[in-house]
Every structure is written in C-alpha cells, then in structure tokens.
C-alpha positions in Angstrom: -39.5 3.2 -10.3 -36.2 4.6 -9.1 -33.0 3.5 -7.4 -30.3 5.5 -5.7 -27.3 4.9 -3.4 -27.0 6.5 0.0 -23.5 6.2 1.6 -23.1 6.0 5.4 -21.1 9.2 5.5 -22.5 12.5 4.2 -19.0 13.7 3.0 -18.5 10.3 1.2 -14.8 10.2 2.4 -13.3 6.7 3.1 -9.9 5.2 3.6 -8.8 2.0 1.7 -8.6 0.1 5.0 -12.2 1.0 5.9 -15.6 -0.5 4.9 -17.6 1.2 2.2 -21.1 1.1 3.8 -24.5 2.4 2.8 -27.9 1.6 1.5 -29.5 0.8 -1.8 -32.9 2.6 -1.8 -35.5 1.3 -4.3 -38.8 3.1 -4.8 -41.6 1.5 -6.8 -45.4 1.8 -6.9 -45.9 -1.9 -7.4 -43.9 -5.1 -6.6 -41.2 -6.1 -9.1 -39.1 -9.1 -9.7 -35.4 -9.0 -10.4 -32.5 -11.4 -11.2 -29.9 -10.0 -8.9 -28.6 -6.8 -7.4 -25.0 -6.1 -7.9 -22.6 -3.4 -6.8 -19.5 -2.4 -8.8 -16.6 -0.4 -7.6 -14.4 1.3 -10.2 -11.4 3.5 -9.8 -9.3 5.0 -12.5 -6.8 7.7 -13.5 -8.0 9.7 -16.5 -7.0 12.6 -18.7 -9.9 14.9 -19.3 -10.8 17.5 -21.9 -11.6 21.0 -20.5 -12.9 22.5 -23.7 -11.5 25.5 -25.5 -7.8 25.7 -26.3 -5.9 22.5 -25.6 -3.1 22.5 -23.1 0.1 20.6 -23.2 -1.2 17.7 -21.0 -4.6 17.8 -22.7 -2.9 17.2 -26.1 -2.3 13.6 -25.1 -6.0 13.0 -24.6 -6.9 9.9 -26.7 -3.3 8.7 -26.7 -3.0 7.7 -23.1 -5.6 5.3 -22.0 -7.3 5.5 -18.5 -5.3 3.6 -15.9 -7.5 1.3 -13.8 -6.9 1.3 -10.0 -9.7 -1.1 -8.9 -12.6 -2.9 -10.4 -14.8 -5.2 -8.5 -18.4 -6.5 -8.7 -20.2 -8.0 -5.7 -23.7 -9.5 -5.7 -25.7 -8.0 -2.9 -29.0 -9.9 -3.4 -30.0 -12.9 -5.5 -33.1 -13.2 -7.6 -36.3 -12.3 -5.7 -39.2 -9.8 -5.5 -39.1 -6.2 -4.2 -42.4 -5.0 -2.6 -44.1 -1.8 -3.4 -43.1 1.4 -1.7 -39.6 2.2 -0.4 -37.1 -0.7 0.1 -33.7 -0.1 1.7 -31.0 -2.8 1.2 -27.9 -2.3 3.3 -24.4 -3.1 2.0 -20.9 -3.3 3.4 -17.9 -3.7 1.1 -14.1 -4.1 1.7 -12.3 -1.6 -0.5 -8.9 -3.2 -0.3 -8.8 -7.0 -0.9 -5.1 -7.6 -1.6 -2.6 -5.6 0.5 0.3 -6.4 -1.8 -1.3 -5.8 -5.2 -3.9 -3.1 -4.7 -2.8 0.5 -4.2 -5.4 3.3 -3.8 -4.4 6.8 -4.7 -6.2 9.8 -3.2 -9.1 11.2 -5.1 -8.0 14.1 -7.3 -9.9 16.4 -9.6 -7.4 18.6 -11.5 -7.7 20.7 -14.7 -6.3 17.9 -16.9 -6.0 14.8 -14.7 -8.5 13.1 -12.4 -8.4 10.2 -10.0 -12.0 9.1 -9.4 -13.8 6.3 -7.6 -17.4 5.4 -8.5 -19.9 3.0 -7.0 -22.6 1.7 -9.3 -25.7 -0.4 -8.4 -27.4 -2.5 -11.1 -30.7 -4.3 -10.7 -31.2 -6.8 -13.5 -34.8 -7.3 -14.6 -34.3 -9.7 -17.5 -34.7 -9.1 -21.3 -38.2 -7.7 -21.2 -37.6 -4.9 -18.7 -35.0 -2.2 -18.5 -32.4 -2.6 -15.7 -32.3 -0.1 -12.9 -29.0 1.5 -12.1 -27.5 4.4 -10.2 -23.9 5.7 -9.7 -22.3 7.8 -7.0 -18.8 9.0 -6.4 -17.0 8.3 -3.2 -13.8 10.0 -2.0 -10.6 8.2 -1.1 -8.1 9.6 1.4 -4.8 7.8 2.1 -4.4 5.8 5.2 -1.9 7.3 7.6 0.2 4.1 7.4 0.6 4.7 3.6 2.4 8.0 4.0 6.1 8.1 3.4 6.6 9.8 6.8 4.3 9.9 9.7 3.8 12.6 10.6 5.2 14.7 7.7 7.7 17.1 9.3 7.4 20.8 8.2 10.1 22.0 5.9 10.6 25.8 5.7 12.0 27.2 2.5 13.6 30.6 2.6 12.9 32.9 -0.5 13.6 36.4 -1.6 12.2 38.6 -4.3 14.1 41.5 -5.9 14.0 43.4 -9.2 16.7 41.0 -10.5 14.5 37.9 -10.0 11.6 39.2 -12.1 11.1 38.3 -15.8 8.3 40.7 -16.6 8.7 44.4 -17.3 9.1 46.7 -14.3 8.5 50.4 -13.7 11.6 52.6 -14.2 11.4 53.6 -10.5 11.6 49.9 -9.5 14.5 49.3 -11.8 16.5 52.2 -10.5 15.4 52.2 -6.8 14.9 48.5 -6.4 13.0 46.5 -3.8 13.6 43.4 -1.7 11.0 41.0 -0.1 12.1 38.1 1.9 10.3 35.3 3.7 9.9 31.6 4.3 7.1 29.1 3.7 6.3 25.5 4.6 6.5 23.3 1.5 5.0 20.1 3.1 1.7 20.1 4.8 -1.6 18.2 5.0 -4.5 19.2 2.7 -6.6 19.7 5.9 -4.1 22.1 7.5 -3.3 25.7 6.7 -0.3 26.7 4.6 2.1 28.6 7.0 4.8 31.1 6.3 5.9 34.7 6.7 6.9 37.6 4.5 8.9 40.7 5.1 9.1 43.8 2.9 12.6 45.1 3.5 12.5 48.0 1.0 10.6 49.3 -2.0 11.2 52.3 -4.2 7.4 52.7 -4.7 4.4 52.4 -2.3 2.9 48.8 -2.1 -0.9 48.8 -2.4 -1.5 45.1 -1.7 0.2 41.8 -1.4 -1.4 38.7 -3.0 -0.5 35.1 -2.5 -1.3 32.7 -5.3 -1.6 29.0 -5.1 -0.9 27.0 -8.3 -1.7 23.4 -9.2 1.0 21.5 -11.1 0.0 18.4 -13.0 2.5 16.1 -14.7 2.4 12.9 -16.8 5.2 10.6 -17.9 4.8 9.9 -21.7 7.6 7.7 -22.9 10.8 9.3 -21.6 9.3 12.8 -21.4 7.6 14.5 -18.5 4.8 16.9 -19.6 3.7 19.5 -17.1 0.7 21.9 -16.9 0.3 24.7 -14.4 -3.0 26.3 -13.4 -4.1 28.9 -10.9 -6.2 27.6 -8.0 -6.6 30.4 -5.5 -5.5 34.0 -4.9 -5.5 35.3 -1.4 -4.9 39.0 -0.4 -2.4 39.0 2.5 -2.3 42.8 2.9 -4.5 45.6 1.4 -3.1 48.6 3.3 -0.7 50.9 1.3 2.7 51.3 2.8 6.2 52.3 1.7 
C-alpha cells in the first residue's frame, strides 16, 4: 500500500489568495477500510543547522523556536472503504481563511533561515493498522496586492571602486598607479526578472583579466534588541573575460 500527493501545478507555486488543488493517490492490492482522510497545511519560519562550523545566526539554533505561520487540518473523506488498485481523491483548499490575521510570507530556503510550507495527508486505519501518510512541499509567492508598491519602481544606485575603497592588500602597482571603476545597479527588482546595471573601467595601472559579479544573500534575525546578520555567497557571474588595460 502507498499514498502520495499530486498537486495541480508541476512547479507547486501558489499565491495565498488561490486554491491549493490536487489529488490524493492511494495504491493498494486489496480493499482497505479507513476512519477518515485528513489534510494538514503547515507553514513555519525556522532556523536550520548546516553542519560544520556554526555561524553567527546558527548559534541561536535551539534558542529561537520555530514561528508558525499557518496550521490547518481539513477532513477530505469520512470513514469508508477504498477499493483495490489505484484510487484518486481530489481536493481543493483555501490557503487564506482570515484576511486580517493570516499573513503568508514567501517561501525562502537560505543558509540559516527557511520559510517552508508543507501539505500532509493522513489516512487513519485504527489501532490495529498503521496509518498511511505522505508529505509534500508547496511554494508560496506573494500576491501582487500584498506588495508595498505595485509595481516596484527601479532604483539605480551609483557606485565607484578605487584603491582607497579596498580593505584587502593590493599590488604595489595598484597602490601607486591606482584604478577607478564606476557604475550603477538596480537595487529593487523581482526575483523573476534580471538584475540590471552597468560598469565602466575608467583607468587601471595593471591589465584586467576578468570582471566577476558576485551575488550575496544576507539573512538577519532580531534577538532581543540585537540584530544578528549572516552573509553567504550565492552566485558568481563572469561579466568579462577578455584582458584589457
């Protein structure tokens, strides 16, 4: 016997105002009796242990309890029998029940912090038989109406890089001859849109072999009156690989 959940969308992405739809698929070689089929939606914010050396945020693991976002159980089917073979039981659930009290945050899987939503099915078979259960994760994206601004206007930030802005050791040629790189980058954008900007090398005392752009993830938690922050590298993209002066 086996049971698993099949959501209506292959990408498993839903918005809080939408219905969470799918099927409960039960496979059994002979008919079975059950005492109810229930679906449970759980959402929570958690600190997670990565393993290895503990980071600043990770050091609070075990001190800060998971923060529940939503927890709801719905009975899909009352006591009855399920025939042999494959049985599909459709379901449709409202994610948001109370517009004033419930707030859904977008799904997030960081290095230290995660926001996760799980859907679990339980088929109760009484004291003499083991219950059947299965769990799957679904992804929450914010409704457009929940955004602070709609749409978010692009904000370009101008930056510059010189030998005086660097904190790490530099080659003697760079210290004496110097260099200057200027540019601008958009600091507000949708996760589904590209990150736009431009960069200009105005001068450099040594040839530049490549230009890499790195994207970092910054995770913060508020513990008492203190904000603890952890930074981790997500992606490195080579913007130019041709050597030039």
